[in-house]
Tab-separated table of C-alpha atoms in Angstrom:
chain	number	residue	atom	x	y	z
E	1	MET	CA	-71.952	-17.432	78.173
E	2	THR	CA	-75.419	-18.636	77.295
E	3	ARG	CA	-76.117	-21.818	75.465
E	4	ARG	CA	-78.766	-22.403	72.875
E	5	ASP	CA	-81.120	-25.312	73.272
E	6	ASN	CA	-80.574	-27.923	70.595
E	7	PHE	CA	-82.990	-30.552	69.334
E	8	LEU	CA	-82.250	-32.909	72.249
E	9	ASP	CA	-82.818	-30.142	74.797
E	10	ARG	CA	-86.187	-29.316	73.281
E	11	ALA	CA	-87.120	-33.013	73.152
E	12	ALA	CA	-86.139	-33.426	76.822
E	13	GLN	CA	-88.263	-30.406	77.758
E	14	ARG	CA	-91.260	-31.894	75.964
E	15	ILE	CA	-90.756	-35.302	77.553
E	16	MET	CA	-90.315	-33.891	81.058
E	17	ASP	CA	-93.078	-31.248	80.729
E	18	LEU	CA	-91.966	-29.738	84.038
E	19	ASP	CA	-94.772	-27.160	84.046
E	20	SER	CA	-97.412	-29.886	84.063
E	21	PRO	CA	-99.782	-29.946	87.033
E	22	ALA	CA	-99.134	-33.697	87.176
E	23	TYR	CA	-96.061	-32.965	89.342
E	24	GLY	CA	-98.172	-31.283	92.044
E	25	ASP	CA	-96.654	-28.972	94.633
E	26	GLU	CA	-92.969	-28.861	95.633
E	27	ARG	CA	-93.186	-31.772	98.090
E	28	GLU	CA	-95.151	-33.909	95.632
E	29	ARG	CA	-92.660	-33.050	92.872
E	30	ALA	CA	-89.751	-34.105	95.097
E	31	VAL	CA	-91.461	-37.405	95.951
E	32	PHE	CA	-92.367	-37.927	92.273
E	33	MET	CA	-88.722	-37.454	91.257
E	34	GLU	CA	-87.517	-39.751	94.073
E	35	ALA	CA	-90.037	-42.400	93.028
E	36	SER	CA	-88.950	-42.078	89.387
E	37	SER	CA	-85.316	-42.453	90.397
E	38	PHE	CA	-86.150	-45.504	92.519
E	39	GLY	CA	-88.140	-47.047	89.678
E	40	LEU	CA	-85.363	-46.469	87.151
E	41	THR	CA	-82.711	-47.838	89.511
E	42	THR	CA	-84.818	-50.931	90.134
E	43	GLY	CA	-85.288	-51.337	86.380
E	44	LEU	CA	-81.544	-51.032	85.820
E	45	PHE	CA	-80.778	-53.755	88.362
E	46	ILE	CA	-83.472	-56.031	86.924
E	47	GLY	CA	-82.085	-55.424	83.422
E	48	LEU	CA	-78.608	-56.378	84.649
E	49	LEU	CA	-79.983	-59.517	86.290
E	50	GLY	CA	-81.847	-60.364	83.067
E	51	ALA	CA	-78.610	-59.982	81.101
E	52	VAL	CA	-76.819	-62.394	83.435
E	53	VAL	CA	-79.636	-64.965	83.278
E	54	ALA	CA	-79.967	-64.723	79.489
E	55	SER	CA	-76.226	-65.160	79.016
E	56	VAL	CA	-76.162	-68.256	81.262
E	57	PHE	CA	-78.766	-69.829	78.962
E	58	GLY	CA	-76.495	-69.207	75.987
E	59	LEU	CA	-78.290	-66.255	74.454
E	60	LEU	CA	-75.841	-63.791	72.956
E	61	LEU	CA	-77.839	-60.904	71.522
E	62	LEU	CA	-80.375	-60.441	74.346
E	63	PRO	CA	-77.761	-59.779	77.062
E	64	VAL	CA	-76.070	-57.183	74.868
E	65	VAL	CA	-79.413	-55.441	74.269
E	66	LEU	CA	-80.263	-55.576	77.997
E	67	LEU	CA	-76.872	-54.151	78.970
E	68	GLY	CA	-77.329	-51.375	76.426
E	69	LEU	CA	-80.787	-50.610	77.756
E	70	THR	CA	-79.498	-50.464	81.327
E	71	VAL	CA	-76.738	-48.034	80.391
E	72	LEU	CA	-78.966	-45.706	78.345
E	73	PRO	CA	-80.952	-44.174	81.277
E	74	SER	CA	-77.707	-43.428	83.133
E	75	VAL	CA	-76.192	-41.758	80.094
E	76	ALA	CA	-79.397	-39.755	79.574
E	77	ALA	CA	-79.402	-38.657	83.240
E	78	VAL	CA	-75.755	-37.539	83.068
E	79	TRP	CA	-76.451	-35.617	79.847
E	80	TYR	CA	-79.640	-33.997	81.222
E	81	ALA	CA	-77.984	-32.902	84.462
E	82	GLY	CA	-74.890	-31.680	82.639
E	83	ARG	CA	-76.974	-29.503	80.325
E	84	ARG	CA	-78.399	-27.892	83.459
E	85	GLY	CA	-75.026	-27.318	85.104
E	86	VAL	CA	-74.997	-30.289	87.506
E	87	ASN	CA	-72.111	-32.769	87.437
E	88	LEU	CA	-73.525	-36.146	88.526
E	89	GLN	CA	-70.038	-37.707	88.657
E	90	GLU	CA	-68.977	-35.074	91.177
E	91	LEU	CA	-72.132	-35.639	93.227
E	92	ALA	CA	-71.452	-39.395	93.254
E	93	GLU	CA	-67.895	-38.783	94.429
E	94	ASN	CA	-69.175	-36.553	97.235
E	95	ALA	CA	-71.758	-39.135	98.317
E	96	GLY	CA	-69.161	-41.194	100.105
E	97	SER	CA	-67.482	-44.392	99.175
E	98	ARG	CA	-70.098	-46.825	100.487
E	99	SER	CA	-73.089	-45.891	98.296
E	100	THR	CA	-70.937	-45.367	95.222
E	101	THR	CA	-68.971	-48.573	95.777
E	102	VAL	CA	-72.104	-50.706	96.167
E	103	ASN	CA	-73.493	-49.493	92.840
E	104	ILE	CA	-70.154	-49.933	91.062
E	105	VAL	CA	-69.756	-53.470	92.453
E	106	VAL	CA	-73.308	-54.503	91.460
E	107	VAL	CA	-73.036	-53.118	87.934
E	108	GLY	CA	-69.463	-54.347	87.449
E	109	ALA	CA	-70.227	-57.839	88.769
E	110	ALA	CA	-73.304	-58.152	86.556
E	111	MET	CA	-71.308	-57.118	83.489
E	112	VAL	CA	-68.420	-59.482	84.294
E	113	LEU	CA	-70.805	-62.403	84.892
E	114	THR	CA	-72.719	-61.636	81.696
E	115	PHE	CA	-69.624	-61.477	79.516
E	116	ALA	CA	-68.077	-64.504	81.241
E	117	ALA	CA	-71.158	-66.618	80.491
E	118	MET	CA	-71.245	-65.322	76.917
E	119	THR	CA	-67.549	-66.154	76.524
E	120	TYR	CA	-68.209	-69.675	77.806
E	121	THR	CA	-70.961	-70.102	75.209
E	122	VAL	CA	-68.798	-68.802	72.381
E	123	LEU	CA	-65.757	-70.898	73.303
E	124	THR	CA	-67.577	-74.170	74.038
E	125	GLY	CA	-70.365	-73.896	71.503
E	126	HIS	CA	-73.072	-74.587	74.113
E	127	PRO	CA	-74.614	-72.620	76.990
E	128	MET	CA	-73.801	-73.094	80.668
E	129	LEU	CA	-77.404	-74.218	81.211
E	130	PRO	CA	-79.839	-75.471	78.578
E	131	ALA	CA	-82.667	-73.041	77.988
E	132	PRO	CA	-86.064	-74.429	78.966
E	133	SER	CA	-88.039	-75.098	75.827
E	134	LEU	CA	-91.722	-74.573	75.264
E	135	GLU	CA	-93.646	-77.451	73.782
E	136	THR	CA	-94.287	-77.156	70.067
E	137	THR	CA	-98.023	-77.368	70.695
E	138	PRO	CA	-99.174	-74.159	72.391
E	139	GLY	CA	-100.620	-74.621	75.847
E	140	GLU	CA	-99.350	-78.169	76.388
E	141	GLY	CA	-97.123	-78.898	79.331
E	142	LEU	CA	-96.369	-76.629	82.255
E	143	LEU	CA	-94.178	-74.119	80.408
E	144	GLY	CA	-96.454	-74.022	77.368
E	145	GLY	CA	-99.479	-73.295	79.548
E	146	MET	CA	-97.589	-70.659	81.506
E	147	ALA	CA	-96.438	-68.975	78.306
E	148	GLN	CA	-99.941	-68.993	76.843
E	149	GLY	CA	-101.424	-67.587	80.050
E	150	ALA	CA	-98.742	-64.903	80.277
E	151	LEU	CA	-99.356	-63.786	76.702
E	152	VAL	CA	-103.129	-63.596	77.072
E	153	GLY	CA	-102.828	-61.956	80.498
E	154	GLY	CA	-100.342	-59.415	79.192
E	155	MET	CA	-102.589	-58.457	76.283
E	156	LEU	CA	-105.670	-58.149	78.512
E	157	GLY	CA	-103.697	-56.198	81.128
E	158	GLY	CA	-102.395	-53.785	78.501
E	159	LEU	CA	-105.877	-53.319	77.086
E	160	ALA	CA	-107.286	-52.687	80.580
E	161	LEU	CA	-104.532	-50.152	81.217
E	162	ILE	CA	-105.346	-48.261	78.016
E	163	ILE	CA	-109.109	-48.272	78.680
E	164	GLY	CA	-108.624	-47.231	82.302
E	165	SER	CA	-106.271	-44.405	81.345
E	166	VAL	CA	-108.645	-43.043	78.699
E	167	HIS	CA	-111.575	-43.283	81.142
E	168	ASP	CA	-109.603	-41.522	83.882
E	169	PHE	CA	-108.436	-38.809	81.462
E	170	ARG	CA	-112.006	-38.109	80.349
E	171	ARG	CA	-113.291	-38.010	83.943
E	172	THR	CA	-110.482	-35.649	84.990
E	173	SER	CA	-111.075	-33.417	81.953
E	174	ARG	CA	-114.788	-33.153	82.800
E	175	ARG	CA	-113.988	-32.301	86.399
E	176	HIS	CA	-111.559	-29.532	85.332
E	177	ARG	CA	-114.131	-28.112	82.904
E	178	ARG	CA	-116.716	-27.895	85.712
E	179	PHE	CA	-114.300	-25.930	87.907
E	180	ARG	CA	-113.525	-23.468	85.106
E	181	ASP	CA	-117.175	-22.796	84.325
C-alpha cells in the first residue's frame, strides 16, 4: 500500500531539503545529522532546566511554554520517522535500559520539579524564591546594566549574523557561478 504525501509531508520535505548540497557527502551528512540531534537534545535539556528555574521563581506561564517547546521537537521527530517507516519507540527500547532510563529520568524529574514548584506557587500565593528585579531606571544597578548590555549585544549579534550570512551567500554564489562558466 502506498501513501500519499499530505501537507505536513510536503512541508517537512521543504524544510529538510535533503537534496541540498549543504549536507555534503554521506559521511558529512551523517555527521550533520548527529550534530543536529546533539544540538536538539542539548536544547531540550536546557529548555527543561529553564522550565524548572522559571517555576521556582513563581512564573506560571513560561514553564508551561518551555515544557511545550521541549516536547514539540520529540513529537515532530517521532512523526517524521513514522512517516518513513521507522518506529523510534522501538529503537529506544532496543537501545538498552541505561540510555533510555537516563533520558526518562531527566525529563521526568524536570517535569515533576517544574509542576511541584508551580503547585507551591499556586497553593501559597508566592514563589519559592523571589524573582530578581531589574531597577526601574534602565542601566542602573548590576542587573539593570547586565540586562541593557544583553539586549544591545543580542541586537548587534543578530545583525552581524544576518550581514555575515548574506555576505557569505553572495561570495559562495559568485564562486559557484565561476565554476559553471
